[in-house]
Coordinates of N, CA and C in Angstrom, one line a residue:
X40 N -23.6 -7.9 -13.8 CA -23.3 -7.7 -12.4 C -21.8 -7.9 -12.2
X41 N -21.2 -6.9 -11.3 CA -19.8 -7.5 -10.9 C -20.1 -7.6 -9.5
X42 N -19.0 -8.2 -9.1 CA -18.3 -8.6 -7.8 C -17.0 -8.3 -7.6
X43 N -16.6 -7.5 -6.7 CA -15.4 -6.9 -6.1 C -14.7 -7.5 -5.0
X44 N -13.1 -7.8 -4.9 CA -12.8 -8.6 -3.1 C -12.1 -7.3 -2.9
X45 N -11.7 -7.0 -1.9 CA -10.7 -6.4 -0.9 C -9.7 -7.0 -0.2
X46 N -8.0 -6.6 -0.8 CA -7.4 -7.1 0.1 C -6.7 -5.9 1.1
X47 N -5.8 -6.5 1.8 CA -5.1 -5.4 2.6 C -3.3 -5.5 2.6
X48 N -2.8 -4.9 2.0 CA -1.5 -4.7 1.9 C -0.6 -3.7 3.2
X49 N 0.8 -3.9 3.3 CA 1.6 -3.0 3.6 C 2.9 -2.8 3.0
X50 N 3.1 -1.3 2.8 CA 3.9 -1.1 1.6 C 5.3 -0.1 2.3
X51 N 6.7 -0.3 2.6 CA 7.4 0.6 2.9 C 8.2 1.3 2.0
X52 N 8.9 2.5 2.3 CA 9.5 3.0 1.0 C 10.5 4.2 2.4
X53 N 12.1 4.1 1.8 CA 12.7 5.0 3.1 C 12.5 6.6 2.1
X54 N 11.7 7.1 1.2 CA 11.4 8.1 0.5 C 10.3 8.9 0.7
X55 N 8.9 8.7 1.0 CA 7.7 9.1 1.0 C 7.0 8.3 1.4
X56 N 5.8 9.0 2.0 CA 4.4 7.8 1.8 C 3.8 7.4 0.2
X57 N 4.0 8.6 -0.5 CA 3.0 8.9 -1.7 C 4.4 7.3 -2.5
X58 N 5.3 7.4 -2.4 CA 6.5 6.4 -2.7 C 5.9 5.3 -2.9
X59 N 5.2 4.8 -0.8 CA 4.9 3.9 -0.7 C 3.6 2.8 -1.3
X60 N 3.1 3.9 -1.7 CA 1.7 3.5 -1.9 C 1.5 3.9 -3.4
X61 N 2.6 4.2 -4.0 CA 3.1 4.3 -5.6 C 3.4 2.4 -5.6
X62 N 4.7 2.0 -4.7 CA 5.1 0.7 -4.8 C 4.5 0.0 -4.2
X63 N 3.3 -0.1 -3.3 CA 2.6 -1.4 -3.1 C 1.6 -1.7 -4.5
X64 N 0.6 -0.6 -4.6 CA 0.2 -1.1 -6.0 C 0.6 -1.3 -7.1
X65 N 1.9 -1.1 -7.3 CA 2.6 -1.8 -8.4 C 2.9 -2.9 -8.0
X66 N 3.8 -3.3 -7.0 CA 3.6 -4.6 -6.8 C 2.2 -5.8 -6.6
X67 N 1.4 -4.9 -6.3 CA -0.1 -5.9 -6.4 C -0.5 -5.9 -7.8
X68 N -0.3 -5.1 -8.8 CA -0.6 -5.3 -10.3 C 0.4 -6.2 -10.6
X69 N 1.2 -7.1 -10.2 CA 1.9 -7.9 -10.6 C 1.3 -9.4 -10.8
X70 N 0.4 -9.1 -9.8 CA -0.1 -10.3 -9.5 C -1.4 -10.7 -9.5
X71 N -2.6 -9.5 -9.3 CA -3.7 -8.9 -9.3 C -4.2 -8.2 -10.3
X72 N -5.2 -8.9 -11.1 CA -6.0 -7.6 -12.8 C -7.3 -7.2 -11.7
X73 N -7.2 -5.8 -12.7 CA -8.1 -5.4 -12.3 C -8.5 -4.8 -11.0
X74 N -7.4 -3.9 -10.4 CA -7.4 -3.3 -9.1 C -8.0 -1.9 -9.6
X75 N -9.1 -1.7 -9.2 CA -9.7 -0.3 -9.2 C -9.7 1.0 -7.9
X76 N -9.5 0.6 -7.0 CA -9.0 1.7 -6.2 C -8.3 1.2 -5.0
X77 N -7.8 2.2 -4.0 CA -7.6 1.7 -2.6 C -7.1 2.8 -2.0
X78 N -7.7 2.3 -0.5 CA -7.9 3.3 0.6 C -6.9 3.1 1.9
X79 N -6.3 4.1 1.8 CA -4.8 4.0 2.8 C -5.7 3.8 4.1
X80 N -5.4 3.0 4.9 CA -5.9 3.4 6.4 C -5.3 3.6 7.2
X81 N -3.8 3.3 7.3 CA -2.8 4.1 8.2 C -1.6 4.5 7.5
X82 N -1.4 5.5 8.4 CA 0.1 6.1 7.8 C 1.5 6.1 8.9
X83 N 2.1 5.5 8.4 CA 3.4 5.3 10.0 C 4.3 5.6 9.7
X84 N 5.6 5.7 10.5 CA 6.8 6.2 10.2 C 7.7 5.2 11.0
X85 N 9.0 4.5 10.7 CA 10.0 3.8 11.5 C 11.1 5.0 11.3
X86 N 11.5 5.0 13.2 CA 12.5 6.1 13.1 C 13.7 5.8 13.7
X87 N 15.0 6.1 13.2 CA 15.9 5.5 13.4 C 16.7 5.4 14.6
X88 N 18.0 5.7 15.0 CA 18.2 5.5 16.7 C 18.9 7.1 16.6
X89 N 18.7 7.5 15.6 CA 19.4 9.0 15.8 C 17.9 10.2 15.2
X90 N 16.9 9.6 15.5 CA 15.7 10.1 15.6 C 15.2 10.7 13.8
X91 N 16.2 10.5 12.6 CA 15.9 10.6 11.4 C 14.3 9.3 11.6
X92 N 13.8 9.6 10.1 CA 12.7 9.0 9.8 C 13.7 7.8 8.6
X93 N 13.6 6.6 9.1 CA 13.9 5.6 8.1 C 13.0 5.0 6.9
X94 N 11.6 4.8 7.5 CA 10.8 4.3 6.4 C 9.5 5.1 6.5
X95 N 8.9 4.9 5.7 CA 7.2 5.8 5.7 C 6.6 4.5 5.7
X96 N 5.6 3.8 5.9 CA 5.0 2.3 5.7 C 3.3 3.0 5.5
X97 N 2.8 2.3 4.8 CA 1.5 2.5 4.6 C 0.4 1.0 4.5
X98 N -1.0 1.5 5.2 CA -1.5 -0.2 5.6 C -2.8 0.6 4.5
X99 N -3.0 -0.7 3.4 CA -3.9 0.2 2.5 C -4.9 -1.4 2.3
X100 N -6.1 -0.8 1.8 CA -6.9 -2.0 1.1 C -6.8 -1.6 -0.5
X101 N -7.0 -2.8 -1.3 CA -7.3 -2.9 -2.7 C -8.4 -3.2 -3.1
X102 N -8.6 -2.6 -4.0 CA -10.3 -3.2 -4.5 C -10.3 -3.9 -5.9
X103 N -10.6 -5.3 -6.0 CA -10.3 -5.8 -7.4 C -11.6 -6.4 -7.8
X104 N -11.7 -6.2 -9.3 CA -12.9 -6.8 -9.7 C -12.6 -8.1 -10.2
X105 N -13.6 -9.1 -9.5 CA -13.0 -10.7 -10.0 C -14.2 -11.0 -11.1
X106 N -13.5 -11.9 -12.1 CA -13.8 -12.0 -13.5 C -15.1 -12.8 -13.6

């Protein structure tokens, strides 16, 4: 039998979303074995004062299998 937790991260990147959510789950594999999937739930954008897009930010869950 396993057992799985879910956490919920947010990840920014001033490059992409796909960027973003490349660098949060790298950063949670730093700290976290065993992350088997995750599901973006939002997708946002911070925009700057001259209306460019600054960051892409992504609000995702992880799914890790605890040992």
């Amino acid at each position: 039998m396993s057992v799985a937790k879910v956490i919920e991260i947010t990840s920014t990147s001033p490059g992409s979303f796909e960027d973003a959510i490349r660098q949060g789950i790298s950063k949670a594999q730093q700290s976290i074995e065993g992350i088997r999937g995750a599901w973006v739930s939002e997708h946002k954008v911070i925009i700057d004062e001259d209306g460019s897009i600054k960051h892409f930010r992504v609000d995702m869950k992880l799914t890790f299998v605890l040992d």
